[in-house]
C-alpha positions as a Python dict, from the first residue, in 0.01 Angstrom:
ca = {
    (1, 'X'): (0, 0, 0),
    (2, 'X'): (252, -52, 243),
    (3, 'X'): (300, -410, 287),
    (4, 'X'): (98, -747, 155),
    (5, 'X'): (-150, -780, 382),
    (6, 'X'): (-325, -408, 255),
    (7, 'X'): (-438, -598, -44),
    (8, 'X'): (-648, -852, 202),
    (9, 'X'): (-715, -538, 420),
    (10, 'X'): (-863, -373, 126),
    (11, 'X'): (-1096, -616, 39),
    (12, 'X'): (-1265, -694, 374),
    (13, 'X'): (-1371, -313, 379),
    (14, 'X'): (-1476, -267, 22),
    (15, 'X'): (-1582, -674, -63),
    (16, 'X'): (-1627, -839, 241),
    (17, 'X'): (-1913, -1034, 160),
    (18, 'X'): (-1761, -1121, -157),
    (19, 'X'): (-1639, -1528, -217),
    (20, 'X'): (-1254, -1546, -210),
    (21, 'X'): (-1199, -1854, -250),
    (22, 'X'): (-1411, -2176, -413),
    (23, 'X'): (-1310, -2508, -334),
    (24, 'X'): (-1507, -2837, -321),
    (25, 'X'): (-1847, -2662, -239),
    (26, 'X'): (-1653, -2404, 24),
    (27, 'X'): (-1760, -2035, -93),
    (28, 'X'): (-1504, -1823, 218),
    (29, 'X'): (-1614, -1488, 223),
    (30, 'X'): (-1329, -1205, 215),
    (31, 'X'): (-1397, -1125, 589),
    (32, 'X'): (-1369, -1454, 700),
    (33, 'X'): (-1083, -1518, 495),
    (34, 'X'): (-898, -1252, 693),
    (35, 'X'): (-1055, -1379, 987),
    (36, 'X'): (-904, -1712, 976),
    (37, 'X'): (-524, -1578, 849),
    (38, 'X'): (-524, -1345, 1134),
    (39, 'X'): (-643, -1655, 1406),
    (40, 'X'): (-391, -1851, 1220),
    (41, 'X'): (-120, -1583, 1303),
    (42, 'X'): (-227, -1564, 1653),
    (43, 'X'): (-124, -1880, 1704),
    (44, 'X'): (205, -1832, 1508),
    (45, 'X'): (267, -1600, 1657),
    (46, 'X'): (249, -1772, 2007),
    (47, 'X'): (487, -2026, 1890),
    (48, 'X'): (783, -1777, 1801),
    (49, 'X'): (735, -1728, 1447),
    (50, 'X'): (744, -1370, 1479),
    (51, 'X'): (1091, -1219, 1283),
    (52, 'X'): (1153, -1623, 1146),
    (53, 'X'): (1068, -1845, 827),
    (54, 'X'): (768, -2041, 885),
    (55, 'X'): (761, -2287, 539),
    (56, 'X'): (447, -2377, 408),
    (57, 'X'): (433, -2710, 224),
    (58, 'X'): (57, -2692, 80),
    (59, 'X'): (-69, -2733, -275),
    (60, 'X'): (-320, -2487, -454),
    (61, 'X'): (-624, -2436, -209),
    (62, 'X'): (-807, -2222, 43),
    (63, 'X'): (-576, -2362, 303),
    (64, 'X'): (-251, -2243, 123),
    (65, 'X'): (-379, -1879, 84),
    (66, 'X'): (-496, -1857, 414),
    (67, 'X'): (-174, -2025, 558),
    (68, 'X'): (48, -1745, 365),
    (69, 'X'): (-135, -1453, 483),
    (70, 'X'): (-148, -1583, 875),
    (71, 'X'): (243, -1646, 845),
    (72, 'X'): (267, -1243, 747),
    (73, 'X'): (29, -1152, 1041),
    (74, 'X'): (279, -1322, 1247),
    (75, 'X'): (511, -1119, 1142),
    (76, 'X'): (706, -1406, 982),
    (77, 'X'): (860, -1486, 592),
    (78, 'X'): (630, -1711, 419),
    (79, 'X'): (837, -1997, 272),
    (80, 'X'): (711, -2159, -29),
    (81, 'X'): (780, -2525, -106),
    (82, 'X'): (652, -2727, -392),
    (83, 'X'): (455, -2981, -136),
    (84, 'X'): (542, -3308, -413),
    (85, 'X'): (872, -3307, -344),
    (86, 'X'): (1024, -3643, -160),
    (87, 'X'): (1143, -3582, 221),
    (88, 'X'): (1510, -3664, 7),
    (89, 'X'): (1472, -3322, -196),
    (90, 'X'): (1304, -3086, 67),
    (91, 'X'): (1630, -3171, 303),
    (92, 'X'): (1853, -2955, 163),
    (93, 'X'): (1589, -2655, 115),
    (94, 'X'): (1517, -2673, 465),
    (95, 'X'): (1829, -2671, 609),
    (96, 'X'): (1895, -2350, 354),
    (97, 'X'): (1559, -2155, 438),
    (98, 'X'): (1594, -2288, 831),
    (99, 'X'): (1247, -2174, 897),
    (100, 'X'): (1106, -2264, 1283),
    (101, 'X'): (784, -2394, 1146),
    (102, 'X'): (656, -2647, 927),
    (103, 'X'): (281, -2624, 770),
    (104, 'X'): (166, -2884, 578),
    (105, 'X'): (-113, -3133, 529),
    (106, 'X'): (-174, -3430, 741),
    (107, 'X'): (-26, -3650, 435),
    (108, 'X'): (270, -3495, 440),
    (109, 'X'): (362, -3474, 800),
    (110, 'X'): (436, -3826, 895),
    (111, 'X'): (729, -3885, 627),
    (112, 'X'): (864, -3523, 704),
    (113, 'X'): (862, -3480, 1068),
    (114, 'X'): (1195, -3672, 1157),
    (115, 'X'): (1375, -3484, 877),
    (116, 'X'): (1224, -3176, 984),
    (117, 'X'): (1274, -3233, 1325),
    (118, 'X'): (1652, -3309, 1243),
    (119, 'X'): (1712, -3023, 1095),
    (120, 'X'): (1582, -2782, 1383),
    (121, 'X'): (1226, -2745, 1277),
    (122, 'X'): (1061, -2625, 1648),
    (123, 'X'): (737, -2718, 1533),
    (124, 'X'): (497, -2847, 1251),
    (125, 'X'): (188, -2737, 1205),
    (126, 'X'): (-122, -2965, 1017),
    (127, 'X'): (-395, -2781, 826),
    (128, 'X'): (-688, -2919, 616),
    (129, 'X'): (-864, -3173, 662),
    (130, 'X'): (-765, -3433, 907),
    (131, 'X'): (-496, -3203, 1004),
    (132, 'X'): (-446, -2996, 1352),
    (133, 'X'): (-582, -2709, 1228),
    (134, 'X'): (-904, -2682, 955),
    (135, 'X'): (-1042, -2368, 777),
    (136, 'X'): (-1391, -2466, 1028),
    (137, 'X'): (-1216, -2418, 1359),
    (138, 'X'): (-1035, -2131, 1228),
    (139, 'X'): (-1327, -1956, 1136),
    (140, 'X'): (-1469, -2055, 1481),
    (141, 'X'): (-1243, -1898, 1725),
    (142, 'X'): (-1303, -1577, 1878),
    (143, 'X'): (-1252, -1261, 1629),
    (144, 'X'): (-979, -1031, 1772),
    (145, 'X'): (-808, -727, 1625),
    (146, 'X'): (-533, -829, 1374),
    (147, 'X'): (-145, -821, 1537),
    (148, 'X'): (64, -551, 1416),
    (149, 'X'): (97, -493, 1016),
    (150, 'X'): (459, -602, 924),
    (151, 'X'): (753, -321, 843),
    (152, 'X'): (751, -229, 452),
    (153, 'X'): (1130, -376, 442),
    (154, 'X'): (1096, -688, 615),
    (155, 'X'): (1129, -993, 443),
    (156, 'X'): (774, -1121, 304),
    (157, 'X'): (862, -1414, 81),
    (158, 'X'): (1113, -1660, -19),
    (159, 'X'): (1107, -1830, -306),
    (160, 'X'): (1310, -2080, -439),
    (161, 'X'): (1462, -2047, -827),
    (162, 'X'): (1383, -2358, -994),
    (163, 'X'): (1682, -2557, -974),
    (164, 'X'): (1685, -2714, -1330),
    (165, 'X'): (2052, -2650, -1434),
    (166, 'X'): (2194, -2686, -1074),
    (167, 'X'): (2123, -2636, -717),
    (168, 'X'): (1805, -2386, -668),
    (169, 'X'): (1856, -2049, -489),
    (170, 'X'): (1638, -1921, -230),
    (171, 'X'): (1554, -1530, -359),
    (172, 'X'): (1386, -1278, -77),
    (173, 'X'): (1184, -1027, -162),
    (174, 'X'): (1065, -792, 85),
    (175, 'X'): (693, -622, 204),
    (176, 'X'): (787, -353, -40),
    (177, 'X'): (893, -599, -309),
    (178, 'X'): (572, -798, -320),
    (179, 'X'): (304, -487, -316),
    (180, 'X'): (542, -334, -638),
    (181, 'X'): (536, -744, -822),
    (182, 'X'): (129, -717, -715),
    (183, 'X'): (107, -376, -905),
    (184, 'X'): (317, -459, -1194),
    (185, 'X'): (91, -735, -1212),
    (186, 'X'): (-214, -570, -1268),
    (187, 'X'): (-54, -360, -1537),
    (188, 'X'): (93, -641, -1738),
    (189, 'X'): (-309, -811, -1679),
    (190, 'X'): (-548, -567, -1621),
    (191, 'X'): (-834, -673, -1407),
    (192, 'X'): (-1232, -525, -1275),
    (193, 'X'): (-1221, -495, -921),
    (194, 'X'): (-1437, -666, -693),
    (195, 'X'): (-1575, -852, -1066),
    (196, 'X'): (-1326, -1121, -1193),
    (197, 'X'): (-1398, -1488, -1163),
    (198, 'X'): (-1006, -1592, -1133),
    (199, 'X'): (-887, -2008, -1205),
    (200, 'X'): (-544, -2021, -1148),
    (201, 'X'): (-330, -2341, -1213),
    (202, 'X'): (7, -2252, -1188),
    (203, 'X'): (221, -2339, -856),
    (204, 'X'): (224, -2083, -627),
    (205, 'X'): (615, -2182, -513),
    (206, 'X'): (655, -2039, -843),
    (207, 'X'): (692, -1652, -855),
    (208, 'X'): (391, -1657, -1137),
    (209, 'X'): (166, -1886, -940),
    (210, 'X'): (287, -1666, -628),
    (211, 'X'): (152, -1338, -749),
    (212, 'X'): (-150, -1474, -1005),
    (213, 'X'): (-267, -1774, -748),
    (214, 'X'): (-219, -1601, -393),
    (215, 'X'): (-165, -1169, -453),
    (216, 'X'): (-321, -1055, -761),
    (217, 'X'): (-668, -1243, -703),
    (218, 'X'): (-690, -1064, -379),
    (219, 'X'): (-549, -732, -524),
    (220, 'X'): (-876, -712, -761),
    (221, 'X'): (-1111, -882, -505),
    (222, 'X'): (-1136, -1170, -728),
    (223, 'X'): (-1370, -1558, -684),
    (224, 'X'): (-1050, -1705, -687),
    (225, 'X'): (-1066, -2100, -775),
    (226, 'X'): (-727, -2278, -706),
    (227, 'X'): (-678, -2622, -919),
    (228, 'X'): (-401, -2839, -671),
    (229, 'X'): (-350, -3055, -982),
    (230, 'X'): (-327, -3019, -1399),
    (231, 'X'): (-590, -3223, -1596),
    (232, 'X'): (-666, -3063, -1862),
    (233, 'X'): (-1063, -3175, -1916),
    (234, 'X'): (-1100, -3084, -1598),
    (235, 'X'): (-943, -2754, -1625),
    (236, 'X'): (-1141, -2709, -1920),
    (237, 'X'): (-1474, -2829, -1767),
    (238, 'X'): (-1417, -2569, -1463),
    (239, 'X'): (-1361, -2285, -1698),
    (240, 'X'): (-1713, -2342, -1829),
    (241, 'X'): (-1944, -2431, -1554),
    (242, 'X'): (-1793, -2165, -1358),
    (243, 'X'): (-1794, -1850, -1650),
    (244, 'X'): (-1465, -1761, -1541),
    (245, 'X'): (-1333, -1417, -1663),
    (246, 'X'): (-979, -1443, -1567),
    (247, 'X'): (-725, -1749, -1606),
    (248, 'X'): (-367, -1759, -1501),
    (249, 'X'): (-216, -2011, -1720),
    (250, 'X'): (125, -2137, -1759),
    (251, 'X'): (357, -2234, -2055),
    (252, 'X'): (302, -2356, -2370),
    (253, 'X'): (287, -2709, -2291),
    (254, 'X'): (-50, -2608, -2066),
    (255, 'X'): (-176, -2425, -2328),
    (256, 'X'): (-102, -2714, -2599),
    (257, 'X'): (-265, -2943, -2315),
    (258, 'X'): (-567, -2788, -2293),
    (259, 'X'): (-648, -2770, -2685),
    (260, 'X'): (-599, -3130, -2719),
    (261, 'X'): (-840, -3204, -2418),
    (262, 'X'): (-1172, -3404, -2535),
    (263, 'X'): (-1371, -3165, -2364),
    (264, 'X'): (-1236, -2859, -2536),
    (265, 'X'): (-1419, -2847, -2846),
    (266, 'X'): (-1796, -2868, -2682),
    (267, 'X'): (-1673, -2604, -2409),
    (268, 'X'): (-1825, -2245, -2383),
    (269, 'X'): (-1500, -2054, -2273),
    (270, 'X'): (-1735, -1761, -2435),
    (271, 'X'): (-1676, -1584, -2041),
    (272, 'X'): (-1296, -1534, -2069),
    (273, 'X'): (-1139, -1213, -2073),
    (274, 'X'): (-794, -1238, -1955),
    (275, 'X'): (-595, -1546, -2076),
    (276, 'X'): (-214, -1525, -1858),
    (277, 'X'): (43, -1691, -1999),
    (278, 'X'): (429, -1689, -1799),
    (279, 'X'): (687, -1925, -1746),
    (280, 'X'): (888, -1972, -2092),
    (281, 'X'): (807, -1868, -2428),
    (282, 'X'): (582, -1957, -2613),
    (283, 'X'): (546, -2022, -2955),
    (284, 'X'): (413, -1832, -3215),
    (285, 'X'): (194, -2084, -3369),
    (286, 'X'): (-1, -2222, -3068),
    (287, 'X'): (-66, -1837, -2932),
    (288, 'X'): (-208, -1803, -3273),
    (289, 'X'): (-454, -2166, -3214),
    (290, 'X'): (-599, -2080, -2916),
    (291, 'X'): (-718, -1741, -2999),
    (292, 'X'): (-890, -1873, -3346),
    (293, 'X'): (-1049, -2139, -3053),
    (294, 'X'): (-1158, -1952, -2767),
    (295, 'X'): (-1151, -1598, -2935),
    (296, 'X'): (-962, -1450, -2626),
    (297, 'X'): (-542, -1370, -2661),
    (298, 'X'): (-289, -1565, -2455),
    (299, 'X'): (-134, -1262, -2342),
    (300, 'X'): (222, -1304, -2209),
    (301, 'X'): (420, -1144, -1968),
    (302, 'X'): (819, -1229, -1894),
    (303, 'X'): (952, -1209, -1536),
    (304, 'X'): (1164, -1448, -1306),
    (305, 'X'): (1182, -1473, -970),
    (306, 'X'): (1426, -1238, -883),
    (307, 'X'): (1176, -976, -1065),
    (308, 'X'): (845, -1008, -1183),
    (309, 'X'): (670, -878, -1377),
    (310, 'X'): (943, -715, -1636),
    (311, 'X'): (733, -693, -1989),
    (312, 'X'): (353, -786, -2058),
    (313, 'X'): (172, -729, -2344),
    (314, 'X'): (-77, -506, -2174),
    (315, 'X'): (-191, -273, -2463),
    (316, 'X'): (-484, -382, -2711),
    (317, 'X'): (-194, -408, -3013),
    (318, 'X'): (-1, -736, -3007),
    (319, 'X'): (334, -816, -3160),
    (320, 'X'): (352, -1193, -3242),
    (321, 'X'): (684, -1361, -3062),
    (322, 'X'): (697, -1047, -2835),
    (323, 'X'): (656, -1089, -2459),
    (324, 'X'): (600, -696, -2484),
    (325, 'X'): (763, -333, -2354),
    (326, 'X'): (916, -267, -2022),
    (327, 'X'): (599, -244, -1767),
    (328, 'X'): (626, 132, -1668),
    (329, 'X'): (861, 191, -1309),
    (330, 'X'): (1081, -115, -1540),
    (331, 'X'): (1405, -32, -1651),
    (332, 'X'): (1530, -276, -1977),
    (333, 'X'): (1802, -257, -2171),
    (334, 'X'): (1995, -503, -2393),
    (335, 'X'): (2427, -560, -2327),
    (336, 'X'): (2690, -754, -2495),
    (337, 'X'): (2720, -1100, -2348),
    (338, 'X'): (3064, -1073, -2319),
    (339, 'X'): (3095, -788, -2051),
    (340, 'X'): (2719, -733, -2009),
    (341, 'X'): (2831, -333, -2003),
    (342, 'X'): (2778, -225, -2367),
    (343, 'X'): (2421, -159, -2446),
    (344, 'X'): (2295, -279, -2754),
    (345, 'X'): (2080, -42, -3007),
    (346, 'X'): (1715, -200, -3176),
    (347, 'X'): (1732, -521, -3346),
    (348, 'X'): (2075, -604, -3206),
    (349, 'X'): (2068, -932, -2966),
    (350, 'X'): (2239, -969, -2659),
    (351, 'X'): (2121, -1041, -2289),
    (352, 'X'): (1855, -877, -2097),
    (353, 'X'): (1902, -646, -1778),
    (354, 'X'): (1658, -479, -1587),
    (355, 'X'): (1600, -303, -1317),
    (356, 'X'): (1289, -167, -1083),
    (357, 'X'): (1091, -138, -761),
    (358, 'X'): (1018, -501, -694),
    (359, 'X'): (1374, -619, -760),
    (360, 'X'): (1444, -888, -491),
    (361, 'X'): (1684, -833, -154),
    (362, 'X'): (1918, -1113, -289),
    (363, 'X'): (2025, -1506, -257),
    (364, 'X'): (1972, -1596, 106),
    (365, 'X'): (2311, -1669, 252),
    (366, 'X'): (2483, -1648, -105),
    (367, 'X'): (2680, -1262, -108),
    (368, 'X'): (2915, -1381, -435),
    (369, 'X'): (2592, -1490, -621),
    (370, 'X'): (2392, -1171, -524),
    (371, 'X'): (2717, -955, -640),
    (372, 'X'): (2715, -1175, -970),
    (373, 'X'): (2387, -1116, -1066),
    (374, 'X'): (2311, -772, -930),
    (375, 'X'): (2582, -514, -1103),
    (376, 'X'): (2488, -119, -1074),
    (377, 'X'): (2211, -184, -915),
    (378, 'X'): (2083, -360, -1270),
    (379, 'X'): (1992, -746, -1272),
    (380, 'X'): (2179, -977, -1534),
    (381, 'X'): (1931, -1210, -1639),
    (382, 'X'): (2070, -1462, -1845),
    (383, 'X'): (1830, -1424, -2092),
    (384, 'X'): (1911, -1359, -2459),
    (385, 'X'): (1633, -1119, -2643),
    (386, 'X'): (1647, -781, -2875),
    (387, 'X'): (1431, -468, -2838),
    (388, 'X'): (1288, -365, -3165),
    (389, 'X'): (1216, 45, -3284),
    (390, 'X'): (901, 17, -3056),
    (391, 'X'): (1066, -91, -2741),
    (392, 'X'): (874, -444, -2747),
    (393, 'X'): (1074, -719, -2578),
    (394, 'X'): (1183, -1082, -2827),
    (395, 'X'): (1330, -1334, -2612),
    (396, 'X'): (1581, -1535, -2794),
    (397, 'X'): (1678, -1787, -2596),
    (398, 'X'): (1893, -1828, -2222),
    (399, 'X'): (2218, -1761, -2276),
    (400, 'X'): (2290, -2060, -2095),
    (401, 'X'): (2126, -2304, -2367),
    (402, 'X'): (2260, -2177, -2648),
    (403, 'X'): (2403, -2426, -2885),
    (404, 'X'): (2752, -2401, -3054),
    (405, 'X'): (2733, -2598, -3380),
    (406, 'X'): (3082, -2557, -3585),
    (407, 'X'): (3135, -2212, -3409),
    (408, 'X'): (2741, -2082, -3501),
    (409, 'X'): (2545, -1974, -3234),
    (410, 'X'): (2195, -2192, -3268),
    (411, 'X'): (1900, -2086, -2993),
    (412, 'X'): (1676, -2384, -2908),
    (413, 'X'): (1364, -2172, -2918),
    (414, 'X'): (1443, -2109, -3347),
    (415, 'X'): (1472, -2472, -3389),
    (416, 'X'): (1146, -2542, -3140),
    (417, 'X'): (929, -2283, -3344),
    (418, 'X'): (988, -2408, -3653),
    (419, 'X'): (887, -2815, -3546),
    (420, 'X'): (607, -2694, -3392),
    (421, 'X'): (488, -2531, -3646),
    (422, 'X'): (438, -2878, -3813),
    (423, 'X'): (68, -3025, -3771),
    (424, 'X'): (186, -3354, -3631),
    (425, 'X'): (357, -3197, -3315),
    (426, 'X'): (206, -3122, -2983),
    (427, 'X'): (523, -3088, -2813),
    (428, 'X'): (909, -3015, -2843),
    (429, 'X'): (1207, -2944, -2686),
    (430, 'X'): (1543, -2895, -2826),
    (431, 'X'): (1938, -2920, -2666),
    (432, 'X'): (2297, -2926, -2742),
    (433, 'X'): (2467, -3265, -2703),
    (434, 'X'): (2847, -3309, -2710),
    (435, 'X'): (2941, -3388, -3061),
    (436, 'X'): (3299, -3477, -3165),
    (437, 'X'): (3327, -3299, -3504),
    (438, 'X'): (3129, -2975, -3484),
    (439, 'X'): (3142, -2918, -3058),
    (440, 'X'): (2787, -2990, -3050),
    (441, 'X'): (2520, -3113, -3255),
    (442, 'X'): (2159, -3000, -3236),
    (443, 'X'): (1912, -3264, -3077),
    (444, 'X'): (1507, -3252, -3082),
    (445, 'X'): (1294, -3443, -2846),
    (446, 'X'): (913, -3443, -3008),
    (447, 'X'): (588, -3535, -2905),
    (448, 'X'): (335, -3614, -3162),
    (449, 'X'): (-29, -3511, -3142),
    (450, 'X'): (-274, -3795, -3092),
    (451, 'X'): (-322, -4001, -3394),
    (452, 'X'): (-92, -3852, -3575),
    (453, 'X'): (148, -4053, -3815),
    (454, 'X'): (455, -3860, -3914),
    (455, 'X'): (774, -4012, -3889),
    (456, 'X'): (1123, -3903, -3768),
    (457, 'X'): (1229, -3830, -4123),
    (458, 'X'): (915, -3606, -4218),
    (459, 'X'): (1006, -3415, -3922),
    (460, 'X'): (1354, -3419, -4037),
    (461, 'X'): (1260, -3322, -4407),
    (462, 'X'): (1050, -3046, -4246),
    (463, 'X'): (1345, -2857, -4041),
    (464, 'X'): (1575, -2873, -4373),
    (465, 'X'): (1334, -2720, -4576),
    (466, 'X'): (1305, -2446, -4328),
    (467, 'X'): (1638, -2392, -4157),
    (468, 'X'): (2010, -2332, -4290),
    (469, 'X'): (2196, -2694, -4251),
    (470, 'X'): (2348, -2630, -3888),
    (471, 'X'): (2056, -2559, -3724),
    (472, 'X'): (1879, -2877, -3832),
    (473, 'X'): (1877, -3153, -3571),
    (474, 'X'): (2113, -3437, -3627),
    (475, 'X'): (1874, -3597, -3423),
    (476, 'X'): (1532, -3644, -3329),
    (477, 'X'): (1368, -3893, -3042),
    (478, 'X'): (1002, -3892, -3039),
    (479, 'X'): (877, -3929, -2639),
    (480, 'X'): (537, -3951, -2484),
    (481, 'X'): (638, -3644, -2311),
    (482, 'X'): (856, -3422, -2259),
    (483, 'X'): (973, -3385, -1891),
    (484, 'X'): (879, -3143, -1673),
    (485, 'X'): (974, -2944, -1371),
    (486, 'X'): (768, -2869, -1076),
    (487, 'X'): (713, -2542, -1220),
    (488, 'X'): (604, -2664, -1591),
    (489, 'X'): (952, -2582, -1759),
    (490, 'X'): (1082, -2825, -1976),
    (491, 'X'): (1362, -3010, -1740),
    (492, 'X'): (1671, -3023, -1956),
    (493, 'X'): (1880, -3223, -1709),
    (494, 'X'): (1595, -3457, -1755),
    (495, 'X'): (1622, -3457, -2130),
    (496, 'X'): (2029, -3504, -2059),
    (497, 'X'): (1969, -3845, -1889),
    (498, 'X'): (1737, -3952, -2155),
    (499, 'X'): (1962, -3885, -2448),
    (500, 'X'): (2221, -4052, -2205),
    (501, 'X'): (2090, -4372, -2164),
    (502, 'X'): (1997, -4360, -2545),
    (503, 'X'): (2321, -4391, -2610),
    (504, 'X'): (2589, -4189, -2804),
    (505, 'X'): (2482, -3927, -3054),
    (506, 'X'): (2475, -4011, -3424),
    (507, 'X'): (2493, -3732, -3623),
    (508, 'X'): (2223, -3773, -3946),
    (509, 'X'): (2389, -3615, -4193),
    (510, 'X'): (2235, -3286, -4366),
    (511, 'X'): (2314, -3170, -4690),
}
């Protein structure tokens, strides 16, 4: 496969009459799929998109997928923006990604085209319903031949990091980039060609919604059925009534959502085969609750966007708390934190680089940051984890949240396993605050499960009888919910300007 329109290419000649996508009674058949995207690009094409960014601000659906394979038959660089975001936030990531065309739903355009406009957008482009363009009078024009296949090294995609602990990044990844991510893919999740009923909820701005909600699906010839927005019964309800075999998931929190759902218990998820889980870890415990449920393993894969995937647990043995090996063509190894040169043996813990095929180009317009991360041709996560004698992959923690309590390293994720291990909590999320005696003090944010009744000293009473005294919080706030980022991940800065306006930290003493 030379670039990521073979995948789509593939299809039409072996699965053409096969349903690609499902969405509100539309069944669009693999050829006419294709035959849309390439109309599409026509017309992209015609307005100069050829060799620029065309961003494409559309939520999970037919149009999206179609939208991001006509950008590539124009030979353009599909640029992916979470299509929530306030005119006020996409500002700055437009004038970064500069792209010379806009697609988005009729919704959106009105608030965005002066901003847009402003910041030397040639043209924006409506499609859905009520927009310029619909998936009907695509499918209506006049069927040409396809325009030229795009060059292995251009620039496919670009993807923005996702911004929780400063300003995001925009990361490229080339033609050459996104077929190796596709195939790593399919080794971390192994799929039936031309078989798989696929329901994918995760946000394809997000590298993991990228390749499991727009690539892979395509890659295996998948029914894929994309779900714009998260509710849980009905997530649960469409994994029923539709027998799917293949569900890209997200974090733990969608997990955890999902099992507390009033419709879970009477569902028939009997049909599943592949359960995807990506985005942060996950905890040991709930991995361990949905397979006694639904009798089908969350199986995990770690990546980022500047390479995914890097592990998945792709063989039939599972270690529990491992996100599994390096995914063959993956090089891992684990360095001191310090120097990041000195490579650790098994069982030692220090940060995560890798290195492989579908590496990404680098930072757009950010050379220092590019230099920073990539180092000897190996990427520096950021990510704290230990290999043990088998070569399976434990993520720690980020190195960047790791909490210094009297000089002792604590990792949030230790602290998070062990509270929600605890019957009363659905939820948790754990940071350093500024703390005048010990540097910083360990603080918990905790959502209970519904009806339950334990109190902030249970939970309290719970981590000392389970953790040595530093790493128990010195405080805990119970919340409705923890906040989240467009991509799912707990949003610390969020949690910052909570325990901010809470007021100043108070240690509770622990003995």
């Amino acid at each position: 496969m030379q670039h990521a329109l073979g995948f789509l290419e593939r299809a039409v000649s072996t699965a053409g009459d096969r349903a690609a996508l499902l969405q509100d009674g539309l069944a669009l058949r693999y050829d006419a799929f294709a035959a849309a995207a390439a109309a599409l690009g026509r017309q992209l094409r015609a307005l100069g998109a050829a060799g620029e960014g065309v961003a494409v601000l559309l939520p999970n659906s037919a149009e999206l997928n179609v939208a991001v394979h006509a950008v590539w038959y124009a030979s353009a660089k599909a640029v992916l923006f979470n299509p929530a975001y306030p005119v006020h936030e996409l500002v700055p990531l437009l004038g970064d990604a500069a792209p010379r065309i806009v697609i988005c739903s009729a919704d959106a355009a009105a608030p965005l085209r002066e901003a847009a406009t402003s910041l030397g957008v040639a043209y924006l482009l409506t499609l859905g319903m009520h927009g310029e363009v619909t998936l009907d009078e695509l499918s209506a024009r006049p069927h040409l031949a396809p325009p030229p296949a795009p060059h292995p090294s251009d620039v496919a995609v670009l993807l923005y990091t996702g911004g929780t602990t400063g300003i995001a990044k925009g990361v490229e990844h080339s033609h050459a980039s996104v077929v190796a991510m596709v195939e790593a893919m399919q080794l971390a999740w192994p799929t039936r060609y031309a078989t798989e009923t696929w329901l994918n909820v995760a946000p394809s701005f997000h590298v993991y919604g990228f390749l499991m909600g727009l690539m892979n699906p395509v890659a295996a010839a998948a029914t894929l059925i994309p779900v714009a927005r998260f509710k849980p019964d009905l997530v649960v309800d469409a994994l029923a009534s539709h027998r799917v075999t293949v569900f890209a998931g997200g974090p733990a929190s969608l997990y955890g959502a999902l099992l507390a759902a009033e419709t879970f218990p009477s569902a028939d998820l009997s049909s599943l085969r592949v359960c995807a889980a990506g985005g942060a870890p996950f905890p040991v415990e709930l991995l361990a609750r949905w397979q006694r449920a639904v009798g089908c393993a969350i199986r995990e894969a770690y990546g980022m966007t500047e390479m995914a995937p890097i592990t998945g647990n792709q063989h039939a043995t599972l270690k529990s708390g491992s996100v599994g090996p390096a995914l063959p063509g993956v090089e891992l190894s684990i360095v001191d934190t310090e120097l990041g040169t000195h490579v650790l043996g098994a069982g030692a813990a220090g940060e995560v680089r890798v290195r492989g095929a579908h590496l990404f180009r680098g930072y757009r317009g950010r050379a220092d940051e590019t230099a920073a991360a990539l180092r000897d041709g190996w990427l520096h996560t950021g990510d704290i984890g230990y290999l043990d004698d088998d070569g399976y992959l434990f993520l720690v923690d980020r190195k960047k949240d790791l909490i210094l309590v009297g000089g002792f390293n604590v990792y949030p994720r230790e602290v998070e396993e062990v509270l929600i291990a605890h019957d009363a909590v659905r939820e948790v999320a754990v940071l350093g605050a500024p703390d005048a005696r010990k540097g910083e003090a360990v603080v918990a944010f905790v959502v209970l499960a519904k009806d339950a009744t334990a109190t902030v000293d249970d939970l309290h009473r719970h981590c000392a009888e389970r953790l040595v005294t530093y790493k128990v919080p010195s405080r805990i706030e119970l919340l409705d919910a923890v906040p989240r980022t467009a991509a799912n991940k707990t949003d610390r800065r969020a949690l910052r300007a909570i325990l901010g306006a809470l007021g100043a930290l108070h240690d509770k003493e622990t003995t």
